[in-house]
Coordinates of C-alpha atoms and ligand atoms in Angstrom, one line a residue:
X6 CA 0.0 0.0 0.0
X7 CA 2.7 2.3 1.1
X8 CA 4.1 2.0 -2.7
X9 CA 0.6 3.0 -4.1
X10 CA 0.1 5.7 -2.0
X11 CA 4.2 7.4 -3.0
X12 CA 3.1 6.3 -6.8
X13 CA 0.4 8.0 -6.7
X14 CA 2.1 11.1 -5.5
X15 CA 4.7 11.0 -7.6
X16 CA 1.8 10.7 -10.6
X17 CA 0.3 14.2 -9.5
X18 CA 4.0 15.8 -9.7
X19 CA 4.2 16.1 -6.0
X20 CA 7.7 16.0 -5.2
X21 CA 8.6 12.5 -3.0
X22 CA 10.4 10.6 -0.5
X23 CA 10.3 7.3 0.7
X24 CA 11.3 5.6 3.2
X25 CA 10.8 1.7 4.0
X26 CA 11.9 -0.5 6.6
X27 CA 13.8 -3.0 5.0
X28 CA 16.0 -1.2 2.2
X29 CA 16.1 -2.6 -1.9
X30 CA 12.2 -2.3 -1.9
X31 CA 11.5 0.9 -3.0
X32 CA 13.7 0.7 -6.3
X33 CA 10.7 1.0 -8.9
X34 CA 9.3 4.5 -7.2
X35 CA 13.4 6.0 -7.2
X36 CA 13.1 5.0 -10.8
X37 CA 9.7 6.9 -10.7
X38 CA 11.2 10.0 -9.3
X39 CA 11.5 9.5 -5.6
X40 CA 14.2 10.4 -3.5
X41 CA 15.1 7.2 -1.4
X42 CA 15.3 8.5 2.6
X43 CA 18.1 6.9 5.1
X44 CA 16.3 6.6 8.0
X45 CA 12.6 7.6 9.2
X46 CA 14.0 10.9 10.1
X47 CA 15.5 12.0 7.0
X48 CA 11.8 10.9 5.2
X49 CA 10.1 13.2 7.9
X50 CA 12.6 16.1 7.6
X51 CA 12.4 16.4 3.7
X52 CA 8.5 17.5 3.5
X53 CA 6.3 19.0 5.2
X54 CA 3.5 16.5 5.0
X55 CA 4.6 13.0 6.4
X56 CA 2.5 9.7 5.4
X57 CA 3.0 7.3 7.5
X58 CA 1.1 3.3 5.9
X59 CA 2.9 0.0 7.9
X60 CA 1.6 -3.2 9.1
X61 CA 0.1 -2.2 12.1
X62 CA -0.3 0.3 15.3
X63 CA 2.8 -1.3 16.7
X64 CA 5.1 -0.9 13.6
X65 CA 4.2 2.8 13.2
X66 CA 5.1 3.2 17.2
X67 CA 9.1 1.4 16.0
X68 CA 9.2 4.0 13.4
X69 CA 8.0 6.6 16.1
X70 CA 10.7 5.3 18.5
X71 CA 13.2 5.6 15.8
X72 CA 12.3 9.5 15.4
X73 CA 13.0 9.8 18.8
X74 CA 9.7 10.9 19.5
X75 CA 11.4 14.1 17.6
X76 CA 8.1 15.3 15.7
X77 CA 8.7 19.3 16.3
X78 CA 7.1 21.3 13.0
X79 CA 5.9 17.4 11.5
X80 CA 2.9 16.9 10.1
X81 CA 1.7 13.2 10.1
X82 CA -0.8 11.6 8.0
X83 CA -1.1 7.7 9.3
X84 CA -2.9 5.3 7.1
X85 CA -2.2 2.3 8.7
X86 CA -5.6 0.2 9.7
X87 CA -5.9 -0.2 13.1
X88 CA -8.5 0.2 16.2
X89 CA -9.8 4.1 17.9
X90 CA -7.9 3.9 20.8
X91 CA -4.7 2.8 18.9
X92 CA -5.0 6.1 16.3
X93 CA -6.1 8.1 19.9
X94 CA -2.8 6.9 21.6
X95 CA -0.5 7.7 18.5
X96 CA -2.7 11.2 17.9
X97 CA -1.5 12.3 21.4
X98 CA 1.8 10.8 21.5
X99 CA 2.7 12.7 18.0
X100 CA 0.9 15.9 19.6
X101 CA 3.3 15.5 22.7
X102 CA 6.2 15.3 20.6
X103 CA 5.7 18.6 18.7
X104 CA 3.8 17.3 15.9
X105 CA 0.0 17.5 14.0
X106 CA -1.8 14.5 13.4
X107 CA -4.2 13.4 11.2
X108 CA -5.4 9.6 11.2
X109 CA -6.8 8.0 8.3
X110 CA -8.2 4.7 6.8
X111 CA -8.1 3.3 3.3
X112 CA -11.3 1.8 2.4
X113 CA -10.1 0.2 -0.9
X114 CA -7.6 -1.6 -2.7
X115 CA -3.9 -0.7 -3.8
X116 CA -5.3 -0.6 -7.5
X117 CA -7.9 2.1 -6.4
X118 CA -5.3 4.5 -4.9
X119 CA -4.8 7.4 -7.1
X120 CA -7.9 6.8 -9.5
X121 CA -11.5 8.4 -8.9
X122 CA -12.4 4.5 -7.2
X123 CA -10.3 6.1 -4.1
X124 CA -11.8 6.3 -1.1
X125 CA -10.3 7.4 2.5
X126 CA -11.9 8.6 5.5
X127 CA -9.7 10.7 8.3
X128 CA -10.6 12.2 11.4
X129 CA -8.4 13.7 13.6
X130 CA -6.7 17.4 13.5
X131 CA -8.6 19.3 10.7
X132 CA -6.1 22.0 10.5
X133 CA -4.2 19.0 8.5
X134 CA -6.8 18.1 6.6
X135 CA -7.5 21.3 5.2
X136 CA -4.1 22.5 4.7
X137 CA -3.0 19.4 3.1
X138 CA -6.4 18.8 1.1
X139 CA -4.4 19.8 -2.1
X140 CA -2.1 16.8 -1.8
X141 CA -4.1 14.5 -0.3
X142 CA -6.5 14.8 -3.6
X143 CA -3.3 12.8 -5.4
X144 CA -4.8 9.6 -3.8
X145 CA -8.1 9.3 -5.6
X146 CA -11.6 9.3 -5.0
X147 CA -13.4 10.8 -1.8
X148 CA -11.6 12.1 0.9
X149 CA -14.4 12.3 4.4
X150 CA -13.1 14.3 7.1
X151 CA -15.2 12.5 10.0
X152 CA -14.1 14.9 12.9
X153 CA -11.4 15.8 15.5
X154 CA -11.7 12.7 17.7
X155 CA -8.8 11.1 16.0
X156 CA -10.2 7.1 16.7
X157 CA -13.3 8.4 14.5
X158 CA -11.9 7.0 11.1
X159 CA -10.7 4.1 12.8
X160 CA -14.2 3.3 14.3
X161 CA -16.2 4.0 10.7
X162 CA -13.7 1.7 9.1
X163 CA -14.2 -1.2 11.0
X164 CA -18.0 -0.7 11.5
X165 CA -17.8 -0.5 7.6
X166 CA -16.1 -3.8 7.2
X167 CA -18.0 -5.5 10.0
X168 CA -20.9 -5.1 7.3
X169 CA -18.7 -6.2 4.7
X170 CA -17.5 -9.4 6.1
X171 CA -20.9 -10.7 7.8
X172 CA -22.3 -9.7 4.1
X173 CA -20.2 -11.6 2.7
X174 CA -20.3 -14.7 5.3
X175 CA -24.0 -14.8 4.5
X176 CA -23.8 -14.9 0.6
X177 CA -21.3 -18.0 1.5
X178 CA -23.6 -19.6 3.7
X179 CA -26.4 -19.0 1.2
X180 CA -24.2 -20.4 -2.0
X181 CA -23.3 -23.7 0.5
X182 CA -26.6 -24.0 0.8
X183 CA -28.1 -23.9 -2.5
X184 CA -25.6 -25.8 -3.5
X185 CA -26.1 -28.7 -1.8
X186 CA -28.8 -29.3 -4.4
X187 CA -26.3 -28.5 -7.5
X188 CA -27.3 -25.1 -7.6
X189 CA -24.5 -23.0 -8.6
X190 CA -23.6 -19.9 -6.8
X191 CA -23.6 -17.9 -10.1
X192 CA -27.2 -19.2 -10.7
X193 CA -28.4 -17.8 -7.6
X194 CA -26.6 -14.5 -7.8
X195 CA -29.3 -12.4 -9.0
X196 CA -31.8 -13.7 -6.2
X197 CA -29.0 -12.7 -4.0
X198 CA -28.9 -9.0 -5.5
X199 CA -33.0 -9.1 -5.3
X200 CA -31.9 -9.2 -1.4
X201 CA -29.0 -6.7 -1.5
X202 CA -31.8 -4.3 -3.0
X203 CA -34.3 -4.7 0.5
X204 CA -31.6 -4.7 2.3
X205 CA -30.4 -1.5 1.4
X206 CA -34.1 0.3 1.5
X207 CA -34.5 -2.0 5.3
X208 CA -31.4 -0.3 6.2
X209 CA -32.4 3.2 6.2
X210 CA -35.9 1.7 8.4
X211 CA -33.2 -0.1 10.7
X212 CA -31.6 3.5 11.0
X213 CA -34.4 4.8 12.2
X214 CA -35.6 2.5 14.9
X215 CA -32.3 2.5 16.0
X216 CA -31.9 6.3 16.6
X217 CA -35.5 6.9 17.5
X218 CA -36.0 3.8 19.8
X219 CA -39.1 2.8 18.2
X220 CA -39.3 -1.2 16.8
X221 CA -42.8 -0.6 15.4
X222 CA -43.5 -4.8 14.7
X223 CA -46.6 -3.6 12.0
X224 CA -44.5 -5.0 8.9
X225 CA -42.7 -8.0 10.4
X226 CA -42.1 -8.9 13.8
X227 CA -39.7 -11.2 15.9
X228 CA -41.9 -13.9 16.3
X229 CA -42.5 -14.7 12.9
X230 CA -38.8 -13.9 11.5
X231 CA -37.5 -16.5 14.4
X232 CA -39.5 -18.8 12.9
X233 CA -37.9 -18.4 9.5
X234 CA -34.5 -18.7 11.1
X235 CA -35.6 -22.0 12.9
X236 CA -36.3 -23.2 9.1
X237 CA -32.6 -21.8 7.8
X238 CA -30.7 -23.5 10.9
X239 CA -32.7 -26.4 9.9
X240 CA -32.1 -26.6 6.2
X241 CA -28.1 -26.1 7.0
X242 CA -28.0 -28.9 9.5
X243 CA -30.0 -31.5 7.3
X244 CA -27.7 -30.1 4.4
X245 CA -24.6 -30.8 6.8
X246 CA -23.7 -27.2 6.2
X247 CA -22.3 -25.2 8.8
X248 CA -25.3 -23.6 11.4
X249 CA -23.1 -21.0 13.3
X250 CA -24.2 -17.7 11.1
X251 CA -27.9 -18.6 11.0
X252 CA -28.0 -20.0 14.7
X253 CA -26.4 -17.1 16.3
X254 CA -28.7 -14.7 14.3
X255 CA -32.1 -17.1 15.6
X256 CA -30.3 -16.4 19.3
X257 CA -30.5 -12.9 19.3
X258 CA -34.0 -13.1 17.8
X259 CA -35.3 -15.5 20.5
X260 CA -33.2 -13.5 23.0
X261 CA -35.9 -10.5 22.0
X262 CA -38.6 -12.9 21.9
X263 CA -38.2 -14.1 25.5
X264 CA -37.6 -10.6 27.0
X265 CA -41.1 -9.9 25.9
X266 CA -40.3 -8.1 22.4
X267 CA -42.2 -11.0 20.2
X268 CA -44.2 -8.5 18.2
X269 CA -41.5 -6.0 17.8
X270 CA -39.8 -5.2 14.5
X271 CA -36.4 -6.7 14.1
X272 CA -34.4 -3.6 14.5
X273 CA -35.4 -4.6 18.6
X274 CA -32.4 -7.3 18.4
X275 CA -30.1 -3.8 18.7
X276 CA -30.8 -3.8 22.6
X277 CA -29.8 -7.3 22.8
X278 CA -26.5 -6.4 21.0
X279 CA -25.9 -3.7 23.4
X280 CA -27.6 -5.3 26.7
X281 CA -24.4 -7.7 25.9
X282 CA -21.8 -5.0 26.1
X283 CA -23.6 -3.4 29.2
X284 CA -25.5 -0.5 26.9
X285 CA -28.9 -0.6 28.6
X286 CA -31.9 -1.1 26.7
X287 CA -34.0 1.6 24.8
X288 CA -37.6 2.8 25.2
Ligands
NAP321 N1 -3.2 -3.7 0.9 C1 -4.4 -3.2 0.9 O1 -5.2 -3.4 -0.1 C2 -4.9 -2.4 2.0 C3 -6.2 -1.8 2.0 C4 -6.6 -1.0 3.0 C5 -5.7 -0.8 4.1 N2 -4.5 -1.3 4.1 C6 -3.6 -1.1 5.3 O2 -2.4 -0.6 4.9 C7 -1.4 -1.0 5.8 C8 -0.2 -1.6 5.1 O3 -0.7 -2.7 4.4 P1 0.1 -3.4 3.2 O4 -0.9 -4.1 2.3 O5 1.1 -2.4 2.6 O6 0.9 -4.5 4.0 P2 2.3 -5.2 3.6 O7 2.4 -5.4 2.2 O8 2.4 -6.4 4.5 O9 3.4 -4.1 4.0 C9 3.7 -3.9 5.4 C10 4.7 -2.7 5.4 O10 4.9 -2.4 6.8 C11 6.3 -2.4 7.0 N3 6.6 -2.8 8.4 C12 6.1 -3.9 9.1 N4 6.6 -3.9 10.3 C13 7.3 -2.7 10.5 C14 8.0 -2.2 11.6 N5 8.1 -2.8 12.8 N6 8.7 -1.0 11.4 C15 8.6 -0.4 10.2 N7 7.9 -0.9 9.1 C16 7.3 -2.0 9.3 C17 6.8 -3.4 6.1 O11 8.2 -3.1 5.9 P3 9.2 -4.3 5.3 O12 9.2 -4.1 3.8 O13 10.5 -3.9 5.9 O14 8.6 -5.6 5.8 C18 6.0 -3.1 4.8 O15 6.5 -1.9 4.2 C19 -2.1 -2.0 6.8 O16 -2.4 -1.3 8.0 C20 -3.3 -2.4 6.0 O17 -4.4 -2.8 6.9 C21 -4.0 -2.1 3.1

């Protein structure tokens, strides 16, 4: 990632330096125009807008230790995924060592960096955002600036892909399912894009109930969609497909049910999510 995000830089004739851990790898951007850096320090030193994109929270706290914690006058952009509390901990430990910070997540692919598929979200010190927006443009796409609380990009990304990975858990479960009686997953597809398209109107419903605390049950209610799951987890353990997904899903709807919320709409099963994490339960 860190040699998409210097190409694309070098592409919009912004003048760059690179630095990487272990040295040989950034040979194809110094033929691209960058100037190779000796050390972390000599990368931060040369510009006056520092992007920092490693491994993880803990690699970009080695390159911080190798700085010395020497940030006076930097301005830091960190790209590197990791969770709020990690981007909150590096925000204040670049502000106490003289620097600006601005935290950031990627939210696509190495091949979408630098083209109009480009899509980041940062939250963090907005003085950064705004005086580096110019620059920041190079990398393609939107650019969100979520707010000041610098965890704030780091909690939308992984809420984000929390959707993105139980989304596409499901369409799994569903393909193993269906094809258990030789129907292909490619088959089924567009009856699994006839769901993507409720899903996306039951969304904004879900939305909502969840801000207003009202689970209205008029248009489906627990009872009956625990019901449907009991036939799902069913199907799957007849079918000898997996019944973890579909099982934990009935849980939290029979959870509701039992708690008295039967003939509420689904959108209910958000107390039960937060009753396990100690958030008490809405009106
Ligand atoms: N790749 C994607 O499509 C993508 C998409 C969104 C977000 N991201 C995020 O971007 C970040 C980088 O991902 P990547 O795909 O570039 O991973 P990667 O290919 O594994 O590269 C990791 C980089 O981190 C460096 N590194 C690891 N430990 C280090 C340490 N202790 N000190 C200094 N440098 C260290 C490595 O340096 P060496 O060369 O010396 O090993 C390498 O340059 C991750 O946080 C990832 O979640 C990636």
């Amino acid at each position: 990632m860190g040699r998409a995000l210097a190409g694309a830089f070098l592409a919009a004739n912004h003048p760059t330096t690179v630095w990487n851990r272990t040295p040989g790898r950034s040979a194809a951007l110094e033929s691209a125009g960058a100037r190779v850096a000796s050390s972390p320090a000599d990368a931060v030193a040369a510009s006056s807008l520092t992007v920092a994109c490693v491994l993880d929270p803990p690699s970009v706290g080695a390159v911080l230790d190798a700085l010395d914690d020497d940030l006076s006058g930097a301005t830091i952009v960190n790209l590197t995924t990791s969770v709020p509390d990690d981007a909150r901990v590096l925000a204040a430990r670049v502000a106490s060592s003289g620097g600006r910070y601005l935290d950031g997540k990627i939210m696509v692919t190495t091949s979408m960096i630098g083209t109009d598929d480009g899509f980041i979200i940062y939250s963090g010190d907005s003085t950064v955002f705004d005086d580096h927006a110019d620059t920041l443009r190079a990398l393609g796409g939107d650019a969100d600036f979520l707010g000041a609380d610098a965890g704030l990009a780091s909690l939308y990304d992984l809420a984000m892909l929390d959707i993105f990975f139980n989304g596409m858990t499901a369409f799994l479960h569903a393909a193993a399912l269906v094809g258990v009686d030789g129907v292909t997953a490619r088959t089924f597809l567009p009856y699994a894009d006839r769901v993507v398209d409720v899903l996306r109107a039951t969304m904004v419903e879900l939305a909502d109930a969840v801000d207003l605390s009202l689970h209205p049950g008029d248009e489906d209610n627990l009872e009956m969609e625990t019901k449907a799951l009991d036939h799902i987890v069913e199907l799957s353990a007849t079918s000898q497909i997996d019944t973890t997904l579909p099982a934990a899903v009935r849980e939290l709807g029979r959870t509701a049910v039992a708690a008295g919320h039967g003939g509420d709409g689904f959108s209910r099963v958000i107390d039960i999510l937060r009753r396990r994490t100690g958030v008490e339960e809405t009106g």
